[in-house]
Each structure stands twice: as C-alpha cells, then as structure tokens.
Amino acid sequence: LDNSTDISGGYQEFPFVSEFYDSVIPYRNRLDIDFYIQFARESRGLVLELGCGTGRVLIPTARAGINITGFDCSSRMLEVLKAKLQLEAIEMQKRVELIQGDIRNFDLGKKFNLVTIPFRPFQHLLTVEDQMACLRCIHRHLNDEGKLVFDLFNPSLKRLVDPKSSEELMDEPVFATPDGREVVRKHRLAGVDLANQVIDGEIIYYISHPDGQTERLVHSFKLRYLFRFEVEHLLARTGFQVEAGYADFDKSPLGSKYPGELIFIAKKV
Ligand SMILES: C[S@@+](CC[C@H](N)C(=O)[O-])C[C@H]1O[C@@H](n2cnc3c(N)ncnc32)[C@H](O)[C@@H]1O
C-alpha cells in the first residue's frame, strides 16, 4: 500500500508514527493487555487481531502461549512488529502469523474463535459502509460461538464542542529515543465534523536532537466517533449479539463511567 492512498489513519504515510509508537508513555501504560489476553485464553483456539500495529497486545498474547494472527494495513507498523518478533524465542515466533491487508475487505481462508480490534482501529473506518464491511468480514471469519472483542473511545461531548480543544495540549510525560532524541508529544482537535461524527485529529511531535536541532512533526488523521447504542445497532445489523459491554478494562459496566471507553464483547449469532 503506498503512502498517498493511506487508509490507515497516517500509520503508513508518516514514518515517525511507527518509529515512536512503542516509546509513547500512555501507550506503554495502557491497561488493556491482560484484558485481551484473558479473552484469548478463554477462546481456546485461533485468535485474529485486526489492526495489530507494532504488536503491543499481540506480543504479550503470543508470549502467553496463544496462537495469534496479526493483521494490519501499515507495512511500517508491521515492520516494527517483525523486528521485535526476531528477538523472541523461536517457539513464540511460531505462534504468530502476520498478514498485511485492509480490515474492510479480507479473506484469510480460515476461521477463528476470537477476533479482537484493540485500541480503536475500527474508528479509522469513516463510513457506515466501511464499518459494516469490516464487521461482515469478521463474521465470516468466526467459528460458531466465536467472539469479537473491541474497544473505542466514548466521545466526550464537552471536549468535542470546547473551542479550547483546538489548542495543543500536553498531558503526558516526555520520552527519549534510544539515539538520544527527546520527544514532547502534544495533541489537538484540528476540526470536528459534528454532522458526520468525524474528528480531524493531530498529534504533534516536538523533537530535540542531541546536537540542539529541533523538529516539529505532525501526525494528522481522521477518526469517527461512535456512540454506544449506535455500535449496538451496527453489531445487530451484521449478525452479532452483544454479550457484555464495559466502560473500562477493569470491567466496569458500560454507562458506569463518563466518558470512559466503549468496550464490546459480541457473539456471533
Ligand atoms: C492506534 S493503532 C493500534 C495498534 C495496536 N492494536 C495497539 O493496540 O497498539 C491503529 C492501527 O490500525 C491500523 N489500521 C487502521 N485502519 C486500518 C485498516 N483499514 N486496515 C488495517 N489496519 C488498519 C493502523 O495501521 C494502526 O496500526
């Protein structure tokens, strides 16, 4: 996939995104890994992770003894993942298969007990057609009784309409790269299309090199936000039944925290 037709939300177009991804402190500290591993364990079969990125969840899952297929459209993210896999034990590497493709249209020729989409790749699908195409592909790849587990952010209405959201905000620690660059990451909402539920997001990287040079790099991307009941309807339209929903990876029920996360456990019907 070339960069000019990036469908991934900038993960292919901007090389610095995959380069820095594993250093970003809030990503490193995200408390979703044990949650996803637990479902993978319970599934007792093959797991397919869509939008696996650099393997933040996939690697610990395979280390836990689970056979997992990672799927992502960004060759850059997959390259980072492959390099990390090279450092793992051969036995662990054998449990992993990686496939490059688009989550809206895939046919892997086999079925899985569990499909996961950790950390919001589904929100890079900007239309109902794309969302349904993805869910229908997932449906075809699940065994009977198979499950789909995925998370989205719950949109904060206050943040969407707050004019201050367009200002650069820094709410995370600075990180350093192995070659001694210091990176400050800020983010802002460059725009919000309230009618179409699409945000224009920007993550801005301020980089200080050891020789004193500085750089400002911008990862711009579009994301669709979805509301809880909209997701429930989408799932029902594509042949899923919601088994459970959570507002947090500690399994607080949906609706118990605001804005929190939108985490769905759906069963194939
Ligand atoms: C925020 S990252 C999440 C990565 C990983 N799941 C994690 O938890 O760290 C989003 C990922 O979704 C991938 N992605 C976005 N749209 C996609 C699509 N249409 N098909 C396949 N992958 C896609 C991107 O390339 C990127 O790796």
PDB file of N, CA, C and O in Angstrom, residues 136-163:
ATOM      1  N   ARG A 136     -18.847  -7.567   8.714  1.00  0.00           N
ATOM      2  CA  ARG A 136     -19.274  -8.755   7.956  1.00  0.00           C
ATOM      3  C   ARG A 136     -18.086  -9.673   7.663  1.00  0.00           C
ATOM      4  O   ARG A 136     -18.216 -10.903   7.717  1.00  0.00           O
ATOM      5  N   CYS A 137     -16.923  -9.091   7.353  1.00  0.00           N
ATOM      6  CA  CYS A 137     -15.717  -9.911   7.172  1.00  0.00           C
ATOM      7  C   CYS A 137     -15.387 -10.661   8.457  1.00  0.00           C
ATOM      8  O   CYS A 137     -15.044 -11.843   8.423  1.00  0.00           O
ATOM      9  N   ILE A 138     -15.489  -9.964   9.566  1.00  0.00           N
ATOM     10  CA  ILE A 138     -15.196 -10.604  10.860  1.00  0.00           C
ATOM     11  C   ILE A 138     -16.156 -11.777  11.074  1.00  0.00           C
ATOM     12  O   ILE A 138     -15.749 -12.877  11.456  1.00  0.00           O
ATOM     13  N   HIS A 139     -17.428 -11.522  10.809  1.00  0.00           N
ATOM     14  CA  HIS A 139     -18.460 -12.547  10.999  1.00  0.00           C
ATOM     15  C   HIS A 139     -18.104 -13.820  10.225  1.00  0.00           C
ATOM     16  O   HIS A 139     -18.199 -14.931  10.751  1.00  0.00           O
ATOM     17  N   ARG A 140     -17.665 -13.633   8.977  1.00  0.00           N
ATOM     18  CA  ARG A 140     -17.311 -14.780   8.129  1.00  0.00           C
ATOM     19  C   ARG A 140     -16.081 -15.523   8.646  1.00  0.00           C
ATOM     20  O   ARG A 140     -15.871 -16.677   8.307  1.00  0.00           O
ATOM     21  N   HIS A 141     -15.256 -14.831   9.431  1.00  0.00           N
ATOM     22  CA  HIS A 141     -14.021 -15.463   9.919  1.00  0.00           C
ATOM     23  C   HIS A 141     -14.154 -16.056  11.315  1.00  0.00           C
ATOM     24  O   HIS A 141     -13.179 -16.509  11.888  1.00  0.00           O
ATOM     25  N   LEU A 142     -15.372 -16.013  11.870  1.00  0.00           N
ATOM     26  CA  LEU A 142     -15.561 -16.561  13.216  1.00  0.00           C
ATOM     27  C   LEU A 142     -16.214 -17.935  13.158  1.00  0.00           C
ATOM     28  O   LEU A 142     -17.143 -18.164  12.377  1.00  0.00           O
ATOM     29  N   ASN A 143     -15.736 -18.824  13.997  1.00  0.00           N
ATOM     30  CA  ASN A 143     -16.425 -20.095  14.202  1.00  0.00           C
ATOM     31  C   ASN A 143     -17.754 -19.835  14.891  1.00  0.00           C
ATOM     32  O   ASN A 143     -17.947 -18.775  15.505  1.00  0.00           O
ATOM     33  N   ASP A 144     -18.658 -20.797  14.819  1.00  0.00           N
ATOM     34  CA  ASP A 144     -19.897 -20.683  15.596  1.00  0.00           C
ATOM     35  C   ASP A 144     -19.481 -20.473  17.053  1.00  0.00           C
ATOM     36  O   ASP A 144     -18.506 -21.057  17.500  1.00  0.00           O
ATOM     37  N   GLU A 145     -20.212 -19.645  17.767  1.00  0.00           N
ATOM     38  CA  GLU A 145     -19.863 -19.331  19.167  1.00  0.00           C
ATOM     39  C   GLU A 145     -18.625 -18.455  19.273  1.00  0.00           C
ATOM     40  O   GLU A 145     -18.182 -18.138  20.379  1.00  0.00           O
ATOM     41  N   GLY A 146     -18.043 -18.079  18.121  1.00  0.00           N
ATOM     42  CA  GLY A 146     -16.857 -17.223  18.163  1.00  0.00           C
ATOM     43  C   GLY A 146     -17.211 -15.834  18.669  1.00  0.00           C
ATOM     44  O   GLY A 146     -18.361 -15.406  18.603  1.00  0.00           O
ATOM     45  N   LYS A 147     -16.196 -15.124  19.183  1.00  0.00           N
ATOM     46  CA  LYS A 147     -16.446 -13.804  19.766  1.00  0.00           C
ATOM     47  C   LYS A 147     -15.619 -12.721  19.104  1.00  0.00           C
ATOM     48  O   LYS A 147     -14.514 -12.971  18.612  1.00  0.00           O
ATOM     49  N   LEU A 148     -16.183 -11.542  19.142  1.00  0.00           N
ATOM     50  CA  LEU A 148     -15.490 -10.330  18.704  1.00  0.00           C
ATOM     51  C   LEU A 148     -15.341  -9.424  19.924  1.00  0.00           C
ATOM     52  O   LEU A 148     -16.321  -9.164  20.619  1.00  0.00           O
ATOM     53  N   VAL A 149     -14.122  -8.981  20.200  1.00  0.00           N
ATOM     54  CA  VAL A 149     -13.868  -8.071  21.323  1.00  0.00           C
ATOM     55  C   VAL A 149     -13.133  -6.856  20.791  1.00  0.00           C
ATOM     56  O   VAL A 149     -12.095  -6.996  20.129  1.00  0.00           O
ATOM     57  N   PHE A 150     -13.667  -5.676  21.031  1.00  0.00           N
ATOM     58  CA  PHE A 150     -13.004  -4.455  20.535  1.00  0.00           C
ATOM     59  C   PHE A 150     -13.337  -3.267  21.410  1.00  0.00           C
ATOM     60  O   PHE A 150     -14.298  -3.296  22.186  1.00  0.00           O
ATOM     61  N   ASP A 151     -12.501  -2.226  21.288  1.00  0.00           N
ATOM     62  CA  ASP A 151     -12.745  -1.021  22.085  1.00  0.00           C
ATOM     63  C   ASP A 151     -12.674   0.231  21.231  1.00  0.00           C
ATOM     64  O   ASP A 151     -11.957   0.280  20.230  1.00  0.00           O
ATOM     65  N   LEU A 152     -13.433   1.211  21.665  1.00  0.00           N
ATOM     66  CA  LEU A 152     -13.491   2.530  21.032  1.00  0.00           C
ATOM     67  C   LEU A 152     -13.412   3.548  22.160  1.00  0.00           C
ATOM     68  O   LEU A 152     -13.643   3.212  23.315  1.00  0.00           O
ATOM     69  N   PHE A 153     -13.123   4.818  21.822  1.00  0.00           N
ATOM     70  CA  PHE A 153     -13.284   5.801  22.901  1.00  0.00           C
ATOM     71  C   PHE A 153     -14.719   6.284  22.907  1.00  0.00           C
ATOM     72  O   PHE A 153     -15.380   6.333  21.866  1.00  0.00           O
ATOM     73  N   ASN A 154     -15.225   6.581  24.088  1.00  0.00           N
ATOM     74  CA  ASN A 154     -16.553   7.157  24.190  1.00  0.00           C
ATOM     75  C   ASN A 154     -16.399   8.666  24.022  1.00  0.00           C
ATOM     76  O   ASN A 154     -15.670   9.297  24.778  1.00  0.00           O
ATOM     77  N   PRO A 155     -17.012   9.259  23.011  1.00  0.00           N
ATOM     78  CA  PRO A 155     -16.773  10.683  22.772  1.00  0.00           C
ATOM     79  C   PRO A 155     -17.266  11.553  23.926  1.00  0.00           C
ATOM     80  O   PRO A 155     -18.384  11.382  24.398  1.00  0.00           O
ATOM     81  N   SER A 156     -16.396  12.444  24.381  1.00  0.00           N
ATOM     82  CA  SER A 156     -16.808  13.417  25.387  1.00  0.00           C
ATOM     83  C   SER A 156     -17.442  14.590  24.654  1.00  0.00           C
ATOM     84  O   SER A 156     -16.771  15.311  23.916  1.00  0.00           O
ATOM     85  N   LEU A 157     -18.726  14.762  24.845  1.00  0.00           N
ATOM     86  CA  LEU A 157     -19.443  15.848  24.145  1.00  0.00           C
ATOM     87  C   LEU A 157     -18.829  17.187  24.495  1.00  0.00           C
ATOM     88  O   LEU A 157     -18.692  18.070  23.651  1.00  0.00           O
ATOM     89  N   LYS A 158     -18.424  17.329  25.743  1.00  0.00           N
ATOM     90  CA  LYS A 158     -17.837  18.590  26.206  1.00  0.00           C
ATOM     91  C   LYS A 158     -16.575  18.904  25.400  1.00  0.00           C
ATOM     92  O   LYS A 158     -16.369  20.014  24.937  1.00  0.00           O
ATOM     93  N   ARG A 159     -15.739  17.881  25.235  1.00  0.00           N
ATOM     94  CA  ARG A 159     -14.472  18.094  24.526  1.00  0.00           C
ATOM     95  C   ARG A 159     -14.717  18.398  23.050  1.00  0.00           C
ATOM     96  O   ARG A 159     -14.027  19.220  22.444  1.00  0.00           O
ATOM     97  N   LEU A 160     -15.698  17.748  22.466  1.00  0.00           N
ATOM     98  CA  LEU A 160     -15.967  17.947  21.034  1.00  0.00           C
ATOM     99  C   LEU A 160     -16.358  19.384  20.721  1.00  0.00           C
ATOM    100  O   LEU A 160     -16.033  19.912  19.661  1.00  0.00           O
ATOM    101  N   VAL A 161     -17.076  20.033  21.649  1.00  0.00           N
ATOM    102  CA  VAL A 161     -17.568  21.381  21.352  1.00  0.00           C
ATOM    103  C   VAL A 161     -16.749  22.476  22.038  1.00  0.00           C
ATOM    104  O   VAL A 161     -16.999  23.656  21.816  1.00  0.00           O
ATOM    105  N   ASP A 162     -15.763  22.087  22.832  1.00  0.00           N
ATOM    106  CA  ASP A 162     -14.959  23.081  23.550  1.00  0.00           C
ATOM    107  C   ASP A 162     -13.952  23.744  22.584  1.00  0.00           C
ATOM    108  O   ASP A 162     -13.112  23.051  22.000  1.00  0.00           O
ATOM    109  N   PRO A 163     -14.031  25.075  22.392  1.00  0.00           N
ATOM    110  CA  PRO A 163     -13.089  25.730  21.483  1.00  0.00           C
ATOM    111  C   PRO A 163     -11.626  25.483  21.880  1.00  0.00           C
ATOM    112  O   PRO A 163     -10.734  25.457  21.031  1.00  0.00           O
TER     113      PRO A 163
END
